[in-house]
Tab-separated table of C-alpha atoms and ligand atoms in Angstrom:
chain	number	residue	atom	x	y	z
Q	59	MET	CA	125.582	41.677	-40.211
Q	60	ASP	CA	123.524	38.582	-39.499
Q	61	ALA	CA	120.768	37.019	-41.524
Q	62	SER	CA	117.997	38.699	-39.629
Q	63	SER	CA	119.364	42.205	-39.838
Q	64	LEU	CA	119.744	41.732	-43.554
Q	65	TYR	CA	116.212	40.471	-43.675
Q	66	GLN	CA	114.905	43.385	-41.654
Q	67	LYS	CA	116.713	45.785	-43.911
Q	68	LYS	CA	114.890	44.266	-46.803
Q	69	LEU	CA	111.483	44.650	-45.223
Q	70	VAL	CA	111.433	47.403	-42.647
Q	71	SER	CA	109.016	49.937	-43.956
Q	72	LYS	CA	109.832	53.517	-44.639
Q	73	GLU	CA	107.448	56.398	-44.614
Q	74	GLN	CA	108.058	57.197	-48.245
Q	75	TYR	CA	106.189	54.040	-49.205
Q	76	ARG	CA	102.811	54.585	-50.795
Q	77	ALA	CA	101.088	51.285	-51.106
Q	78	LEU	CA	98.503	49.509	-53.199
Q	79	CYS	CA	96.741	46.632	-51.409
Q	80	VAL	CA	95.380	43.771	-53.470
Q	81	GLY	CA	92.998	41.114	-52.246
Q	82	GLN	CA	92.000	38.125	-54.244
Q	83	TYR	CA	89.142	35.775	-53.656
Q	84	GLY	CA	88.760	32.467	-55.359
Q	85	SER	CA	88.684	28.785	-54.668
Q	86	ARG	CA	92.121	28.519	-53.130
Q	87	TYR	CA	92.242	31.202	-50.475
Q	88	PHE	CA	88.859	32.665	-49.699
Q	89	LYS	CA	85.614	31.203	-50.901
Q	90	ASP	CA	83.631	34.395	-50.688
Q	91	LYS	CA	84.257	38.062	-51.030
Q	92	ARG	CA	83.237	38.865	-47.476
Q	93	GLY	CA	85.992	36.729	-45.988
Q	94	GLN	CA	88.509	38.342	-48.289
Q	95	GLU	CA	87.269	41.830	-47.490
Q	96	GLU	CA	87.709	41.224	-43.784
Q	97	SER	CA	91.159	39.834	-44.352
Q	98	LEU	CA	92.088	42.821	-46.520
Q	99	ARG	CA	90.839	45.204	-43.809
Q	100	GLU	CA	93.215	43.471	-41.451
Q	101	LEU	CA	96.069	43.736	-43.942
Q	102	LEU	CA	95.410	47.481	-44.168
Q	103	MET	CA	95.660	47.689	-40.401
Q	104	LEU	CA	98.860	45.631	-40.485
Q	105	ALA	CA	100.246	47.991	-43.139
Q	106	GLU	CA	99.341	50.976	-41.009
Q	107	THR	CA	101.013	49.374	-38.006
Q	108	ALA	CA	104.110	48.897	-40.163
Q	109	GLY	CA	103.978	52.626	-40.895
Q	110	VAL	CA	102.969	52.408	-44.542
Q	111	LYS	CA	100.204	54.512	-46.083
Q	112	THR	CA	97.823	52.533	-48.260
Q	113	LEU	CA	96.376	54.748	-50.943
Q	114	HIS	CA	94.398	52.338	-53.026
Q	115	GLU	CA	92.805	48.889	-52.854
Q	116	LEU	CA	91.903	46.422	-55.562
Q	117	PHE	CA	89.870	43.211	-55.449
Q	118	PHE	CA	90.131	40.464	-57.981
Q	119	HIS	CA	88.083	37.398	-58.429
Q	120	HIS	CA	90.182	34.504	-59.440
Q	121	ALA	CA	89.363	30.831	-59.465
Q	122	ASP	CA	92.937	29.659	-59.580
Q	123	ILE	CA	96.302	31.182	-58.834
Q	124	HIS	CA	98.712	31.917	-61.649
Q	125	ALA	CA	101.829	29.864	-60.904
Q	126	ALA	CA	104.600	32.228	-62.004
Q	127	MET	CA	103.151	35.614	-61.199
Q	128	PHE	CA	100.277	34.853	-58.831
Q	129	PHE	CA	98.101	37.253	-60.870
Q	130	THR	CA	96.858	36.854	-64.449
Q	131	SER	CA	98.260	39.179	-67.106
Q	132	GLY	CA	94.993	41.160	-67.168
Q	133	GLN	CA	95.162	41.671	-63.412
Q	134	ILE	CA	98.795	42.702	-63.632
Q	135	GLU	CA	97.856	45.360	-66.163
Q	136	ARG	CA	95.202	46.726	-63.796
Q	137	ILE	CA	97.732	46.757	-60.962
Q	138	ARG	CA	100.261	48.553	-63.166
Q	139	LYS	CA	97.677	51.134	-64.163
Q	140	ALA	CA	96.747	51.858	-60.535
Q	141	LEU	CA	100.418	52.115	-59.547
Q	142	ASP	CA	101.193	54.523	-62.384
Q	143	GLU	CA	98.114	56.691	-61.992
Q	144	LEU	CA	98.554	57.148	-58.255
Q	145	GLY	CA	102.341	57.135	-58.194
Q	146	LEU	CA	102.513	54.187	-55.780
Q	147	ASN	CA	105.698	52.315	-54.983
Q	148	LEU	CA	104.750	49.339	-52.831
Q	149	LEU	CA	102.403	46.424	-53.445
Q	150	PHE	CA	100.787	44.458	-50.613
Q	151	VAL	CA	99.179	41.220	-51.634
Q	152	ASP	CA	96.806	39.645	-49.165
Q	153	ALA	CA	98.030	36.105	-49.689
Q	154	GLN	CA	100.944	33.853	-48.981
Q	155	LEU	CA	103.107	34.309	-52.073
Q	156	LYS	CA	105.815	31.864	-53.098
Q	157	PRO	CA	109.331	33.321	-53.304
Q	158	ASN	CA	109.458	33.020	-57.086
Q	159	GLN	CA	106.084	34.762	-57.380
Q	160	LEU	CA	107.322	37.616	-55.211
Q	161	ARG	CA	110.483	37.933	-57.264
Q	162	ASN	CA	108.699	37.715	-60.624
Q	163	LEU	CA	106.161	40.321	-59.565
Q	164	GLU	CA	108.915	42.651	-58.356
Q	165	GLU	CA	110.766	42.282	-61.628
Q	166	GLU	CA	107.640	42.756	-63.683
Q	167	LEU	CA	106.320	45.782	-61.788
Q	168	LYS	CA	109.701	47.227	-60.737
Q	169	ILE	CA	108.507	47.864	-57.182
Q	170	ARG	CA	108.738	46.101	-53.857
Q	171	VAL	CA	106.057	43.469	-53.284
Q	172	LEU	CA	105.100	42.106	-49.866
Q	173	GLY	CA	102.709	39.290	-48.984
Q	174	ARG	CA	100.824	38.977	-45.734
Q	175	ILE	CA	103.548	37.071	-43.875
Q	176	GLU	CA	106.254	39.532	-44.898
Q	177	VAL	CA	104.198	42.389	-43.460
Q	178	ILE	CA	103.649	40.521	-40.199
Q	179	LEU	CA	107.359	39.688	-39.932
Q	180	ASP	CA	108.150	43.311	-40.561
Q	181	ILE	CA	105.904	44.371	-37.680
Q	182	PHE	CA	107.381	41.721	-35.406
Q	183	ALA	CA	110.861	43.068	-36.162
Q	184	MET	CA	109.738	46.606	-35.470
Q	185	ARG	CA	108.026	45.761	-32.193
Q	186	ALA	CA	110.397	43.322	-30.533
Q	187	LYS	CA	111.940	45.019	-27.520
Q	188	THR	CA	112.832	42.444	-24.888
Q	189	ARG	CA	115.549	39.830	-25.353
Q	190	GLU	CA	112.969	37.065	-25.561
Q	191	ALA	CA	110.897	38.879	-28.177
Q	192	ILE	CA	113.996	39.715	-30.232
Q	193	LEU	CA	115.129	36.081	-30.182
Q	194	GLN	CA	111.688	34.822	-31.126
Q	195	VAL	CA	111.358	37.292	-33.968
Q	196	GLU	CA	114.766	36.372	-35.354
Q	197	LEU	CA	113.760	32.722	-35.151
Q	198	ALA	CA	110.523	33.468	-37.017
Q	199	GLN	CA	112.497	35.270	-39.727
Q	200	LEU	CA	115.034	32.487	-40.107
Q	201	LEU	CA	112.330	29.815	-40.240
Q	202	TYR	CA	110.691	31.900	-42.916
Q	203	ILE	CA	113.876	32.415	-44.928
Q	204	LEU	CA	115.213	28.845	-44.794
Q	205	PRO	CA	112.839	27.155	-47.254
Q	206	ARG	CA	112.874	30.252	-49.458
Q	207	LEU	CA	116.624	30.684	-49.808
Q	208	LYS	CA	116.662	29.277	-53.293
Q	209	GLY	CA	113.967	31.695	-54.405
Q	210	LEU	CA	115.915	34.579	-52.900
Q	211	GLY	CA	118.811	33.653	-55.163
Q	212	GLY	CA	121.502	33.145	-52.523
Q	213	VAL	CA	120.986	36.674	-51.309
Q	214	LEU	CA	122.778	36.134	-47.998
Q	215	SER	CA	126.006	34.865	-49.503
Q	216	ARG	CA	126.024	37.494	-52.187
Q	217	GLN	CA	125.965	40.181	-49.562
Q	218	GLY	CA	128.374	38.412	-47.246
Q	219	ALA	CA	125.727	38.441	-44.591
Q	220	THR	CA	126.497	35.040	-43.199
Q	221	GLY	CA	129.861	36.129	-41.942
Q	222	ALA	CA	131.147	33.053	-43.747
Q	223	PRO	CA	134.749	33.045	-44.933
Q	224	GLY	CA	135.326	34.135	-48.526
Q	225	ILE	CA	135.795	32.089	-51.667
Q	226	GLY	CA	138.515	29.498	-51.385
Q	227	THR	CA	138.091	28.805	-47.704
Q	228	ARG	CA	134.801	26.993	-48.190
Q	229	GLY	CA	134.720	23.235	-48.582
Q	230	PRO	CA	135.274	21.972	-52.127
Q	231	GLY	CA	132.158	22.053	-54.238
Q	232	GLU	CA	130.043	23.720	-51.562
Q	233	THR	CA	127.662	26.242	-52.977
Q	234	MET	CA	126.816	29.543	-51.379
Q	235	LEU	CA	123.317	28.289	-50.917
Q	236	GLU	CA	124.567	25.404	-48.799
Q	237	THR	CA	126.730	27.736	-46.743
Q	238	ASP	CA	123.736	29.967	-46.134
Q	239	ARG	CA	121.573	27.042	-45.171
Q	240	ARG	CA	124.169	25.666	-42.806
Q	241	TYR	CA	124.659	29.063	-41.195
Q	242	ILE	CA	120.941	29.592	-40.758
Q	243	ARG	CA	120.377	26.119	-39.311
Q	244	ARG	CA	123.157	26.684	-36.796
Q	245	ARG	CA	121.732	30.053	-35.831
Q	246	ILE	CA	118.222	28.533	-35.458
Q	247	GLN	CA	119.618	25.904	-33.112
Q	248	LYS	CA	121.454	28.535	-31.074
Q	249	ILE	CA	118.326	30.682	-30.727
Q	250	ARG	CA	116.247	27.646	-29.753
Q	251	ASP	CA	118.775	26.819	-27.032
Q	252	ASP	CA	118.747	30.399	-25.770
Q	253	LEU	CA	114.951	30.421	-25.707
Q	254	LYS	CA	114.928	27.142	-23.771
Q	255	ASP	CA	117.067	28.890	-21.171
Q	256	VAL	CA	114.584	31.745	-21.009
Q	257	GLU	CA	111.775	29.210	-20.560
Q	258	ARG	CA	113.700	27.331	-17.884
Q	259	HIS	CA	114.250	30.518	-15.909
Q	260	ARG	CA	110.620	31.332	-16.158
Q	261	GLY	CA	109.714	27.841	-15.026
Q	262	THR	CA	111.820	28.283	-11.909
Q	263	ALA	CA	110.202	31.654	-11.207
Q	264	ARG	CA	106.779	30.061	-11.690
Q	265	GLN	CA	107.472	27.310	-9.179
Q	266	GLY	CA	108.727	29.850	-6.694
Q	267	ARG	CA	105.465	31.775	-6.893
Q	268	ASN	CA	103.177	28.935	-5.932
Q	269	LEU	CA	100.072	30.954	-6.816
Q	270	PRO	CA	97.232	30.091	-9.192
Q	271	THR	CA	97.923	31.472	-12.674
Q	272	PHE	CA	95.585	32.824	-15.304
Q	273	ALA	CA	96.696	33.504	-18.892
Q	274	LEU	CA	95.029	36.235	-20.947
Q	275	VAL	CA	94.818	34.922	-24.508
Q	276	GLY	CA	93.068	36.245	-27.585
Q	277	TYR	CA	93.189	37.801	-30.988
Q	278	THR	CA	95.617	40.663	-31.515
Q	279	ASN	CA	94.177	44.014	-30.383
Q	280	ALA	CA	91.370	42.380	-28.341
Q	281	GLY	CA	92.498	44.277	-25.251
Q	282	LYS	CA	94.516	41.674	-23.306
Q	283	SER	CA	97.192	44.090	-22.117
Q	284	SER	CA	94.584	46.731	-21.253
Q	285	THR	CA	92.659	44.133	-19.245
Q	286	LEU	CA	95.804	43.226	-17.318
Q	287	ASN	CA	96.341	46.923	-16.642
Q	288	ALA	CA	92.744	47.281	-15.458
Q	289	LEU	CA	93.044	44.271	-13.146
Q	290	SER	CA	96.254	45.533	-11.740
Q	291	SER	CA	96.430	48.156	-9.034
Q	292	SER	CA	100.068	48.793	-9.748
Q	293	SER	CA	100.994	52.049	-11.414
Q	294	GLN	CA	103.418	50.180	-13.666
Q	295	LYS	CA	101.424	49.648	-16.834
Q	296	VAL	CA	101.815	47.130	-19.618
Q	297	PHE	CA	102.184	48.593	-23.097
Q	298	ALA	CA	98.819	48.685	-24.908
Q	299	GLU	CA	98.168	50.350	-28.216
Q	300	ASP	CA	95.604	50.458	-30.998
Q	301	LYS	CA	97.941	48.685	-33.362
Q	302	LEU	CA	98.506	45.025	-34.034
Q	303	PHE	CA	101.063	43.012	-32.075
Q	304	ALA	CA	101.693	45.560	-29.352
Q	305	THR	CA	102.721	42.616	-27.176
Q	306	LEU	CA	105.326	40.116	-28.331
Q	307	ASP	CA	106.243	38.367	-25.128
Q	308	THR	CA	104.659	37.466	-21.858
Q	309	PHE	CA	104.369	39.576	-18.819
Q	310	SER	CA	103.112	38.242	-15.512
Q	311	ARG	CA	101.763	40.252	-12.673
Q	312	LYS	CA	100.589	39.398	-9.180
Q	313	ILE	CA	96.992	40.537	-8.833
Q	314	TYR	CA	95.079	41.127	-5.634
Q	315	LEU	CA	91.735	39.346	-5.822
Q	316	GLY	CA	90.154	40.383	-2.537
Q	317	GLU	CA	89.912	38.694	0.843
Q	318	ALA	CA	88.732	35.244	1.803
Q	319	ASP	CA	88.491	34.197	5.441
Q	320	PHE	CA	90.166	37.500	6.335
Q	321	ARG	CA	93.194	36.614	4.271
Q	322	PRO	CA	94.298	38.435	1.114
Q	323	GLN	CA	93.970	36.382	-2.053
Q	324	TYR	CA	96.379	36.696	-4.947
Q	325	ALA	CA	96.838	35.155	-8.345
Q	326	VAL	CA	99.303	35.600	-11.174
Q	327	VAL	CA	97.850	36.936	-14.415
Q	328	THR	CA	99.933	36.639	-17.583
Q	329	ASP	CA	99.625	38.714	-20.735
Q	330	THR	CA	100.513	36.949	-24.005
Q	331	VAL	CA	101.160	37.610	-27.690
Q	332	GLY	CA	97.983	37.948	-29.775
Q	333	PHE	CA	96.794	35.471	-32.395
Q	334	ILE	CA	96.037	36.334	-36.007
Q	335	ARG	CA	94.432	34.424	-38.865
Q	336	ASN	CA	96.433	32.684	-41.595
Q	337	LEU	CA	99.680	32.574	-39.707
Q	338	PRO	CA	101.818	29.635	-40.791
Q	339	ALA	CA	102.585	27.041	-38.128
Q	340	SER	CA	106.323	27.785	-38.296
Q	341	LEU	CA	105.775	31.399	-37.278
Q	342	VAL	CA	103.570	30.379	-34.371
Q	343	ALA	CA	106.210	27.830	-33.382
Q	344	ALA	CA	108.788	30.615	-33.144
Q	345	PHE	CA	106.748	32.074	-30.290
Q	346	GLN	CA	106.764	28.795	-28.411
Q	347	SER	CA	108.621	30.144	-25.425
Q	348	THR	CA	106.066	32.905	-24.917
Q	349	LEU	CA	103.120	30.658	-25.671
Q	350	ALA	CA	104.360	28.057	-23.195
Q	351	GLU	CA	102.964	30.343	-20.505
Q	352	ILE	CA	99.488	29.464	-21.740
Q	353	LYS	CA	100.197	25.765	-21.281
Q	354	HIS	CA	101.388	26.313	-17.740
Q	355	ALA	CA	98.475	28.506	-16.697
Q	356	ASP	CA	95.808	26.939	-14.495
Q	357	ILE	CA	93.005	28.762	-16.266
Q	358	VAL	CA	92.827	30.539	-19.620
Q	359	ILE	CA	90.978	33.858	-19.840
Q	360	GLU	CA	89.906	34.130	-23.452
Q	361	VAL	CA	89.658	37.862	-24.201
Q	362	HIS	CA	87.634	39.015	-27.198
Q	363	ASP	CA	86.863	42.405	-28.645
Q	364	ALA	CA	83.078	42.040	-28.451
Q	365	SER	CA	82.639	44.917	-30.903
Q	366	SER	CA	84.798	43.422	-33.643
Q	367	PRO	CA	82.964	42.892	-36.931
Q	368	GLN	CA	85.160	39.827	-37.355
Q	369	LEU	CA	84.297	38.358	-33.956
Q	370	GLU	CA	83.109	35.095	-35.486
Q	371	ASP	CA	86.456	34.483	-37.196
Q	372	GLU	CA	88.332	35.605	-34.122
Q	373	LEU	CA	86.503	33.119	-31.908
Q	374	GLN	CA	87.490	30.422	-34.378
Q	375	VAL	CA	91.122	31.492	-34.743
Q	376	VAL	CA	91.582	31.566	-30.964
Q	377	ALA	CA	89.958	28.140	-30.596
Q	378	SER	CA	92.164	26.605	-33.279
Q	379	GLU	CA	95.352	28.220	-31.946
Q	380	LEU	CA	94.573	26.924	-28.455
Q	381	ALA	CA	94.054	23.480	-29.976
Q	382	ARG	CA	97.354	23.786	-31.845
Q	383	LEU	CA	99.049	24.519	-28.522
Q	384	GLY	CA	97.331	21.546	-26.908
Q	385	SER	CA	95.584	23.913	-24.476
Q	386	ASP	CA	92.018	23.550	-25.695
Q	387	GLN	CA	91.071	21.241	-22.838
Q	388	LYS	CA	92.218	23.690	-20.217
Q	389	PRO	CA	89.622	25.299	-17.984
Q	390	ARG	CA	88.810	28.610	-19.576
Q	391	ILE	CA	86.492	31.542	-19.274
Q	392	LEU	CA	85.255	33.829	-21.976
Q	393	TYR	CA	85.701	37.523	-21.390
Q	394	PHE	CA	84.047	39.976	-23.794
Q	395	ASN	CA	86.001	43.216	-23.698
Q	396	LYS	CA	85.177	46.633	-25.256
Q	397	ASP	CA	81.547	46.318	-24.239
Q	398	ASP	CA	81.273	50.111	-24.569
Q	399	LEU	CA	81.516	49.688	-28.347
Q	400	VAL	CA	78.953	46.893	-28.788
Q	401	PHE	CA	75.523	47.491	-30.279
Q	402	PRO	CA	72.770	46.402	-27.838
Q	403	ASP	CA	71.322	43.844	-30.268
Q	404	ASP	CA	74.704	42.254	-30.861
Q	405	ARG	CA	75.259	42.118	-27.142
Q	406	LYS	CA	71.945	40.402	-26.542
Q	407	ALA	CA	72.683	37.806	-29.201
Q	408	LEU	CA	76.114	37.089	-27.740
Q	409	GLN	CA	74.750	36.880	-24.207
Q	410	LYS	CA	72.215	34.342	-25.365
Q	411	ARG	CA	74.854	32.287	-27.130
Q	412	PHE	CA	77.470	32.529	-24.368
Q	413	PRO	CA	75.494	32.896	-21.130
Q	414	ASP	CA	78.539	32.261	-18.919
Q	415	ALA	CA	80.742	34.907	-20.472
Q	416	ILE	CA	81.865	37.889	-18.421
Q	417	TRP	CA	81.571	41.341	-19.969
Q	418	GLY	CA	83.739	44.333	-19.372
Q	419	ASN	CA	85.572	47.391	-20.503
Q	420	ALA	CA	89.257	47.746	-19.837
Q	421	LEU	CA	89.218	51.524	-20.179
Q	422	SER	CA	86.386	52.462	-17.792
Q	423	LYS	CA	87.050	49.296	-15.761
Q	424	ASP	CA	83.358	48.363	-15.920
Q	425	GLY	CA	83.075	44.638	-15.395
Q	426	ILE	CA	86.599	44.359	-14.047
Q	427	ALA	CA	85.241	43.784	-10.546
Q	428	ALA	CA	83.150	40.912	-11.933
Q	429	LEU	CA	86.204	39.447	-13.628
Q	430	ARG	CA	88.220	39.803	-10.449
Q	431	GLY	CA	85.392	38.163	-8.469
Q	432	PHE	CA	85.259	35.335	-10.938
Q	433	LEU	CA	89.007	34.767	-10.662
Q	434	ALA	CA	88.725	34.787	-6.882
Q	435	ALA	CA	85.968	32.162	-7.060
Q	436	GLN	CA	88.070	29.969	-9.357
Q	437	ASN	CA	90.885	30.382	-6.935
Q	438	ARG	CA	88.857	28.766	-4.207
Q	439	GLN	CA	87.167	26.212	-6.404
Q	440	PRO	CA	88.962	25.606	-9.693
Q	441	LEU	CA	86.938	24.779	-12.780
Q	442	ALA	CA	86.952	21.078	-13.428
Q	443	GLN	CA	86.666	21.339	-17.181
Q	444	PRO	CA	86.360	23.929	-19.941
Q	445	ALA	CA	83.597	26.401	-19.218
Q	446	LEU	CA	82.891	26.549	-22.919
Q	447	SER	CA	82.969	24.167	-25.732
E	775	GTP	N1	86.818	51.339	-26.327
E	775	GTP	C1	87.608	50.415	-25.743
E	775	GTP	N2	88.880	50.307	-26.166
E	775	GTP	C2	89.650	49.377	-25.562
E	775	GTP	C3	89.175	48.543	-24.517
E	775	GTP	N3	90.174	47.717	-24.143
E	775	GTP	C4	91.241	48.027	-24.907
E	775	GTP	N4	90.936	49.027	-25.762
E	775	GTP	C5	91.844	49.616	-26.778
E	775	GTP	O1	92.132	48.615	-27.740
E	775	GTP	C6	93.472	48.739	-28.204
E	775	GTP	C7	94.219	47.428	-28.055
E	775	GTP	O2	94.401	47.146	-26.705
E	775	GTP	P1	95.599	46.231	-26.186
E	775	GTP	O3	95.366	46.064	-24.703
E	775	GTP	O4	96.911	46.721	-26.652
E	775	GTP	O5	95.242	44.874	-26.934
E	775	GTP	P2	96.067	43.499	-26.925
E	775	GTP	O6	95.043	42.407	-26.979
E	775	GTP	O7	97.022	43.476	-25.793
E	775	GTP	O8	96.804	43.623	-28.330
E	775	GTP	P3	98.184	42.915	-28.859
E	775	GTP	O9	99.196	42.998	-27.765
E	775	GTP	O10	98.502	43.766	-30.034
E	775	GTP	O11	97.802	41.521	-29.226
E	775	GTP	C8	94.088	49.894	-27.398
E	775	GTP	O12	94.018	51.068	-28.173
E	775	GTP	C9	93.176	50.002	-26.184
E	775	GTP	O13	93.140	51.312	-25.650
E	775	GTP	C10	87.808	48.708	-24.106
E	775	GTP	O14	87.278	48.019	-23.228
E	775	GTP	N5	87.080	49.661	-24.754
E	776	MG	MG1	99.019	43.282	-25.802
């Protein structure tokens, strides 16, 4: 058993879980209740994606975070009451909890407690299918575990998960914690090397194609994979689903754009992993190999769910993630998807604010011809600079 399978065993959700979700707003995490409510909504959707039923939600106002327990004793009592009354056995906290806080809460409440990152890691583990996605998810888990090993109380060694030789064969004076750390660091290095190979292969394939490339980027569930399916005439469809993180790696497809000067025009369009708010840099870094496709694309197609009540945040998250990748200066176009679900007034306001954006619907394929036409035009005359700022 390796570190990640142990980790997955700890977190992979089971149907028998009945969860309480707790959001907290205060000076440290969310200034106002609205921001926290939106974030909690997303956590509920993450929980659902992980296969856990959430039966109750609580909101606390709190100006500062309690160091040992995260919550104050009064809040813990309210949590305990809700758990007892509803017979719940899992607690989701919409925050990034420290390992000692997680452990203290679990001991105090005698149930499993998961923070936002743990839920996301759980979903990653559940959804990874290809070799690249599996490697990236294991890397994300190991990067998550490494600084927390102490808080986990040497859990890997205790369970023999490192595959390390038993007592007596270790170096003199070496603690289990050190053995775990060394094992994990070695594994991280190995995965990084393997992922570099994957990237190198993709690089070679990219050069061989010699076609303009467009990368579909955007918030998770915006409709990137559905848009690729709509653009594509092929019957082989990319997996798209109304759950978060349906896509965990890239997928490129040659798309027919029409004819120019009686010659067929093609481009490569690449689907990518979705972004989400409050994801630590180390987790994003684990998806480097997949996200590298964005850097190599000639033009970024920024896909947004135009009907999302959190569109404002999503525009910001995508902009900051592109900046983090160093791809914010790339030529890019804004594509508002799910236009069938947008209220007319909201649409008008967005059209006024983003007059150059293209609108469409990946399901009915409305607007897809316009998107295709736009790509064809870029093909002939590439954008010199970002279409938006
Ligand atoms: N009503 C409507 N639903 C859409 C549209 N486009 C996509 N969807 C739905 O939205 C959900 C998410 O679509 P995906 O294509 O999986 O989204 P994604 O951006 O690839 O998501 P991740 O891979 O999870 O980041 C699916 O249930 C789609 O059927 C649209 O234009 N209109
Ligand atoms: Mg997708």
